[in-house]
mmCIF file of C-alpha atoms and ligand atoms in Angstrom:
data_model
loop_
_atom_site.group_PDB
_atom_site.id
_atom_site.type_symbol
_atom_site.label_atom_id
_atom_site.label_comp_id
_atom_site.label_asym_id
_atom_site.label_seq_id
_atom_site.Cartn_x
_atom_site.Cartn_y
_atom_site.Cartn_z
ATOM 1 C CA MET O 6 0.103 0.201 0.066
ATOM 2 C CA GLY O 7 1.401 3.515 -0.629
ATOM 3 C CA GLN O 8 1.961 5.900 1.669
ATOM 4 C CA ALA O 9 -0.799 9.046 1.835
ATOM 5 C CA LEU O 10 0.407 12.381 0.467
ATOM 6 C CA PRO O 11 0.541 15.029 3.030
ATOM 7 C CA LYS O 12 -2.466 17.451 2.974
ATOM 8 C CA PRO O 13 -1.717 20.921 2.149
ATOM 9 C CA ALA O 14 -2.538 23.650 4.999
ATOM 10 C CA LEU O 15 -3.407 27.547 4.708
ATOM 11 C CA ARG O 16 -2.299 30.486 6.841
ATOM 12 C CA PRO O 17 -2.080 34.139 6.237
ATOM 13 C CA PHE O 18 1.332 35.804 4.689
ATOM 14 C CA LEU O 19 3.857 37.402 6.956
ATOM 15 C CA ALA O 20 6.384 39.750 5.729
ATOM 16 C CA ALA O 21 9.049 37.561 6.784
ATOM 17 C CA ASP O 22 7.670 34.959 4.359
ATOM 18 C CA THR O 23 8.560 37.158 1.227
ATOM 19 C CA PRO O 24 11.856 35.728 0.136
ATOM 20 C CA MET O 25 10.646 32.328 0.257
ATOM 21 C CA LEU O 26 7.379 33.381 -1.834
ATOM 22 C CA ALA O 27 9.727 35.278 -4.185
ATOM 23 C CA ALA O 28 11.700 31.875 -4.651
ATOM 24 C CA ILE O 29 8.316 30.202 -5.115
ATOM 25 C CA PHE O 30 7.226 32.616 -7.727
ATOM 26 C CA VAL O 31 10.548 32.558 -9.687
ATOM 27 C CA ALA O 32 10.248 28.647 -9.730
ATOM 28 C CA SER O 33 6.771 28.496 -10.685
ATOM 29 C CA VAL O 34 7.299 31.021 -13.671
ATOM 30 C CA GLU O 35 10.415 29.252 -14.782
ATOM 31 C CA GLU O 36 9.423 25.694 -14.478
ATOM 32 C CA LEU O 37 5.676 25.756 -15.228
ATOM 33 C CA THR O 38 5.034 27.955 -17.975
ATOM 34 C CA GLY O 39 7.338 26.984 -20.626
ATOM 35 C CA ASP O 40 5.065 25.542 -23.118
ATOM 36 C CA ASP O 41 3.228 28.811 -23.342
ATOM 37 C CA TYR O 42 5.829 31.579 -23.179
ATOM 38 C CA SER O 43 9.397 31.978 -24.650
ATOM 39 C CA GLU O 44 12.128 32.023 -22.265
ATOM 40 C CA ALA O 45 12.596 35.905 -22.647
ATOM 41 C CA GLN O 46 8.953 36.296 -21.708
ATOM 42 C CA GLN O 47 9.580 33.967 -18.551
ATOM 43 C CA GLN O 48 12.534 36.044 -17.317
ATOM 44 C CA ALA O 49 10.534 39.197 -17.664
ATOM 45 C CA TRP O 50 7.755 37.615 -15.917
ATOM 46 C CA ALA O 51 10.036 36.144 -13.063
ATOM 47 C CA GLY O 52 11.694 39.542 -12.970
ATOM 48 C CA ALA O 53 8.572 40.939 -11.169
ATOM 49 C CA ALA O 54 10.226 39.347 -7.985
ATOM 50 C CA ASP O 55 13.631 40.934 -8.346
ATOM 51 C CA ASP O 56 12.731 43.745 -6.013
ATOM 52 C CA GLU O 57 11.862 41.672 -3.134
ATOM 53 C CA GLU O 58 10.920 44.488 -0.952
ATOM 54 C CA GLN O 59 8.381 45.827 -3.561
ATOM 55 C CA PHE O 60 7.211 42.270 -4.364
ATOM 56 C CA GLY O 61 6.817 41.990 -0.274
ATOM 57 C CA LYS O 62 4.960 45.227 -0.438
ATOM 58 C CA ARG O 63 2.577 44.172 -3.117
ATOM 59 C CA LEU O 64 1.799 40.573 -1.340
ATOM 60 C CA ALA O 65 1.050 42.685 1.987
ATOM 61 C CA SER O 66 -1.072 45.095 0.332
ATOM 62 C CA GLU O 67 -3.540 42.361 -0.904
ATOM 63 C CA LEU O 68 -5.096 39.490 1.057
ATOM 64 C CA THR O 69 -2.536 36.961 0.767
ATOM 65 C CA LEU O 70 -2.696 33.057 1.418
ATOM 66 C CA ILE O 71 0.216 30.752 1.775
ATOM 67 C CA ALA O 72 -0.131 26.989 1.354
ATOM 68 C CA THR O 73 1.984 24.755 3.461
ATOM 69 C CA LEU O 74 3.262 21.215 3.002
ATOM 70 C CA GLN O 75 4.399 19.822 6.190
ATOM 71 C CA ASN O 76 4.953 23.680 7.494
ATOM 72 C CA SER O 77 7.092 24.737 4.438
ATOM 73 C CA PRO O 78 5.451 27.239 1.969
ATOM 74 C CA VAL O 79 4.646 25.453 -1.265
ATOM 75 C CA GLY O 80 2.499 28.120 -2.964
ATOM 76 C CA PHE O 81 0.525 31.513 -2.392
ATOM 77 C CA ALA O 82 -2.482 33.336 -3.557
ATOM 78 C CA SER O 83 -3.595 36.799 -3.255
ATOM 79 C CA LEU O 84 -6.787 38.254 -3.564
ATOM 80 C CA LYS O 85 -7.084 42.146 -4.751
ATOM 81 C CA GLY O 86 -10.020 44.010 -3.719
ATOM 82 C CA SER O 87 -13.184 41.775 -3.143
ATOM 83 C CA ASP O 88 -13.155 40.203 -6.661
ATOM 84 C CA HIS O 89 -9.897 39.793 -8.394
ATOM 85 C CA ILE O 90 -7.418 37.151 -8.160
ATOM 86 C CA GLN O 91 -4.035 38.862 -8.464
ATOM 87 C CA MET O 92 -1.760 35.898 -7.901
ATOM 88 C CA LEU O 93 -1.836 32.241 -7.837
ATOM 89 C CA TYR O 94 1.673 30.446 -7.994
ATOM 90 C CA VAL O 95 2.590 26.818 -6.687
ATOM 91 C CA HIS O 96 6.281 25.447 -6.602
ATOM 92 C CA PRO O 97 6.776 22.929 -9.503
ATOM 93 C CA SER O 98 7.800 20.251 -6.681
ATOM 94 C CA ALA O 99 4.138 20.441 -5.313
ATOM 95 C CA ALA O 100 2.454 21.052 -8.487
ATOM 96 C CA GLY O 101 -0.344 18.575 -9.256
ATOM 97 C CA GLN O 102 -1.248 17.877 -5.479
ATOM 98 C CA GLY O 103 -4.223 20.117 -5.157
ATOM 99 C CA VAL O 104 -2.440 23.106 -3.664
ATOM 100 C CA GLY O 105 -3.548 25.497 -6.218
ATOM 101 C CA ALA O 106 -7.231 24.070 -5.835
ATOM 102 C CA MET O 107 -6.920 24.394 -2.254
ATOM 103 C CA LEU O 108 -5.750 28.157 -2.469
ATOM 104 C CA CYS O 109 -8.294 29.034 -5.181
ATOM 105 C CA ASP O 110 -11.107 27.680 -2.825
ATOM 106 C CA ALA O 111 -10.219 29.824 -0.086
ATOM 107 C CA LEU O 112 -10.061 32.933 -2.287
ATOM 108 C CA GLU O 113 -13.447 32.128 -3.618
ATOM 109 C CA LYS O 114 -14.778 31.838 -0.057
ATOM 110 C CA LEU O 115 -12.840 35.091 1.134
ATOM 111 C CA ALA O 116 -14.225 36.867 -2.079
ATOM 112 C CA ALA O 117 -17.952 35.788 -1.292
ATOM 113 C CA GLY O 118 -17.223 36.808 2.043
ATOM 114 C CA ARG O 119 -16.734 40.443 1.058
ATOM 115 C CA GLY O 120 -19.620 40.385 -0.914
ATOM 116 C CA ALA O 121 -18.491 39.806 -4.541
ATOM 117 C CA LYS O 122 -20.827 38.216 -6.775
ATOM 118 C CA SER O 123 -18.254 37.169 -9.025
ATOM 119 C CA LEU O 124 -14.671 36.475 -9.228
ATOM 120 C CA THR O 125 -12.080 37.484 -11.876
ATOM 121 C CA VAL O 126 -8.379 36.475 -12.981
ATOM 122 C CA ASP O 127 -6.083 37.473 -15.526
ATOM 123 C CA ALA O 128 -5.121 33.977 -16.354
ATOM 124 C CA SER O 129 -1.668 33.051 -17.974
ATOM 125 C CA ASP O 130 -2.234 30.596 -20.875
ATOM 126 C CA ASN O 131 -0.827 27.742 -18.999
ATOM 127 C CA ALA O 132 -3.337 28.390 -16.108
ATOM 128 C CA GLU O 133 -6.473 28.859 -18.049
ATOM 129 C CA GLY O 134 -7.095 24.992 -18.221
ATOM 130 C CA PHE O 135 -6.839 25.144 -14.455
ATOM 131 C CA PHE O 136 -9.257 27.923 -14.104
ATOM 132 C CA ALA O 137 -11.795 26.747 -16.662
ATOM 133 C CA LYS O 138 -11.968 23.469 -14.995
ATOM 134 C CA ARG O 139 -13.251 25.623 -11.787
ATOM 135 C CA GLY O 140 -15.992 27.194 -13.839
ATOM 136 C CA TYR O 141 -14.316 30.386 -14.800
ATOM 137 C CA VAL O 142 -15.161 31.631 -18.240
ATOM 138 C CA ALA O 143 -12.941 33.360 -20.852
ATOM 139 C CA LYS O 144 -14.175 36.810 -21.313
ATOM 140 C CA GLN O 145 -11.356 38.826 -22.828
ATOM 141 C CA ARG O 146 -7.985 38.439 -24.322
ATOM 142 C CA ASN O 147 -4.895 40.919 -23.055
ATOM 143 C CA THR O 148 -1.834 41.743 -23.954
ATOM 144 C CA VAL O 149 0.195 43.277 -21.088
ATOM 145 C CA THR O 150 3.997 44.567 -21.080
ATOM 146 C CA VAL O 151 6.516 43.089 -18.216
ATOM 147 C CA ASN O 152 9.950 44.392 -18.019
ATOM 148 C CA GLY O 153 9.757 45.410 -21.729
ATOM 149 C CA GLU O 154 8.149 42.039 -22.984
ATOM 150 C CA TRP O 155 4.702 41.393 -24.236
ATOM 151 C CA LEU O 156 2.882 38.795 -22.521
ATOM 152 C CA ALA O 157 -0.702 37.510 -23.145
ATOM 153 C CA ASN O 158 -3.439 36.419 -20.665
ATOM 154 C CA THR O 159 -7.110 36.035 -20.594
ATOM 155 C CA THR O 160 -9.521 37.655 -18.468
ATOM 156 C CA MET O 161 -11.682 35.034 -16.924
ATOM 157 C CA GLN O 162 -14.750 35.236 -14.751
ATOM 158 C CA LYS O 163 -16.584 32.960 -12.366
ATOM 159 C CA SER O 164 -19.906 33.765 -10.723
ATOM 160 C CA LEU O 165 -20.052 32.980 -7.024
ATOM 161 C CA GLY O 166 -23.808 33.382 -6.713
ATOM 162 C CA ASP O 167 -25.046 29.996 -7.278
ATOM 163 C CA GLY O 168 -24.746 28.651 -3.562
ATOM 164 C CA ALA O 169 -28.094 28.703 -1.801
ATOM 165 C CA VAL O 170 -28.555 31.508 0.736
ATOM 166 C CA PRO O 171 -29.232 30.127 4.032
ATOM 167 C CA GLY O 172 -32.920 31.064 5.072
ATOM 168 C CA GLY O 173 -33.513 32.235 1.277
ATOM 169 C CA PRO O 174 -36.466 31.042 -0.592
ATOM 170 C CA LYS O 175 -36.419 27.279 -1.253
HETATM 171 C C1 COA D 15 -1.743 26.823 -12.457
HETATM 172 C C2 COA D 15 -1.398 26.469 -11.133
HETATM 173 C C3 COA D 15 -1.758 27.266 -10.086
HETATM 174 C C4 COA D 15 -2.051 25.181 -10.773
HETATM 175 O O1 COA D 15 -1.579 24.488 -9.268
HETATM 176 P P1 COA D 15 -1.624 22.960 -9.006
HETATM 177 O O2 COA D 15 -1.456 23.003 -7.430
HETATM 178 O O3 COA D 15 -0.709 22.176 -9.726
HETATM 179 O O4 COA D 15 -3.216 22.686 -9.641
HETATM 180 P P2 COA D 15 -4.161 21.175 -8.620
HETATM 181 O O5 COA D 15 -3.241 20.252 -8.592
HETATM 182 O O6 COA D 15 -4.804 22.034 -7.480
HETATM 183 O O7 COA D 15 -4.923 21.036 -9.750
HETATM 184 C C5 COA D 15 -6.468 21.276 -9.544
HETATM 185 C C6 COA D 15 -6.883 20.379 -10.749
HETATM 186 O O8 COA D 15 -6.738 21.173 -11.991
HETATM 187 C C7 COA D 15 -6.126 20.727 -13.250
HETATM 188 N N1 COA D 15 -5.021 21.406 -13.493
HETATM 189 C C8 COA D 15 -3.910 21.663 -12.909
HETATM 190 N N2 COA D 15 -3.092 22.820 -13.822
HETATM 191 C C9 COA D 15 -3.816 22.685 -15.258
HETATM 192 C C10 COA D 15 -3.677 23.007 -16.438
HETATM 193 N N3 COA D 15 -2.597 23.536 -16.521
HETATM 194 N N4 COA D 15 -4.573 22.890 -17.203
HETATM 195 C C11 COA D 15 -5.717 21.858 -17.160
HETATM 196 N N5 COA D 15 -5.876 21.842 -15.634
HETATM 197 C C12 COA D 15 -4.832 21.656 -14.787
HETATM 198 C C13 COA D 15 -5.431 19.388 -12.118
HETATM 199 O O9 COA D 15 -5.280 18.170 -13.190
HETATM 200 C C14 COA D 15 -6.530 19.037 -11.220
HETATM 201 O O10 COA D 15 -7.738 18.358 -11.718
HETATM 202 P P3 COA D 15 -8.248 17.398 -10.642
HETATM 203 O O11 COA D 15 -9.170 18.203 -9.710
HETATM 204 O O12 COA D 15 -9.347 16.783 -11.640
HETATM 205 O O13 COA D 15 -7.530 16.529 -9.976
HETATM 206 C C15 COA D 15 0.270 25.919 -11.273
HETATM 207 O O14 COA D 15 0.594 25.288 -12.414
HETATM 208 C C16 COA D 15 1.145 27.237 -11.353
HETATM 209 O O15 COA D 15 1.572 27.626 -10.447
HETATM 210 N N6 COA D 15 1.071 27.700 -12.639
HETATM 211 C C17 COA D 15 2.676 28.619 -12.938
HETATM 212 C C18 COA D 15 2.074 30.040 -12.452
HETATM 213 C C19 COA D 15 0.720 30.604 -13.144
HETATM 214 O O16 COA D 15 0.600 30.607 -14.385
HETATM 215 N N7 COA D 15 -0.078 31.247 -12.220
HETATM 216 C C20 COA D 15 -1.266 31.654 -12.754
HETATM 217 C C21 COA D 15 -1.341 33.262 -12.764
HETATM 218 S S1 COA D 15 -2.613 33.750 -13.198
#
């Protein structure tokens, strides 16, 4: 019989996590996005964490959650305002184990708790399938410049309004 995989857990972001999250961000971009983006595009994208102080400020200004496996951070996600997923990155060594799904589940609940009726994300091309599987629908194709490189992504939206309202009409 195989051993059960350890279950991921969630906790809030602390400023001291910044270097670890910057490393997860860079590894995730470098190793998980190569099918859809060129090396130059990946480098430009990963360069967003070069200025760690700025990167940490950005994480702190949003609602950032960290996923851990056996107490070590393996992924993170952030909610901007009440209704936009700003970041979702999983370390390649932990990919495919439900970490991204757990983070996304939590952001969807937090967004609903903040009163959002729907949630949007500017999904990278490699993550589009992940979000589509969770019920996000493509709305708009975008091209953005990051550190001098053009990168395409797709704005996707999921309605959060299909849960039954407790005490509401039957
Ligand atoms: C996209 C990403 C967050 C997914 O994280 P993950 O932890 O590997 O995903 P999970 O293991 O939770 O997968 C959940 C489900 O989605 C599926 N899935 C995961 N990545 C997928 C993809 N790229 N395309 C289609 N389906 C995908 C899984 O097979 C799984 O399906 P199941 O529920 O039937 O088993 C991760 O690949 C990543 O960090 N990518 C690079 C950074 C990035 O592009 N982030 C998005 C910025 S908007």
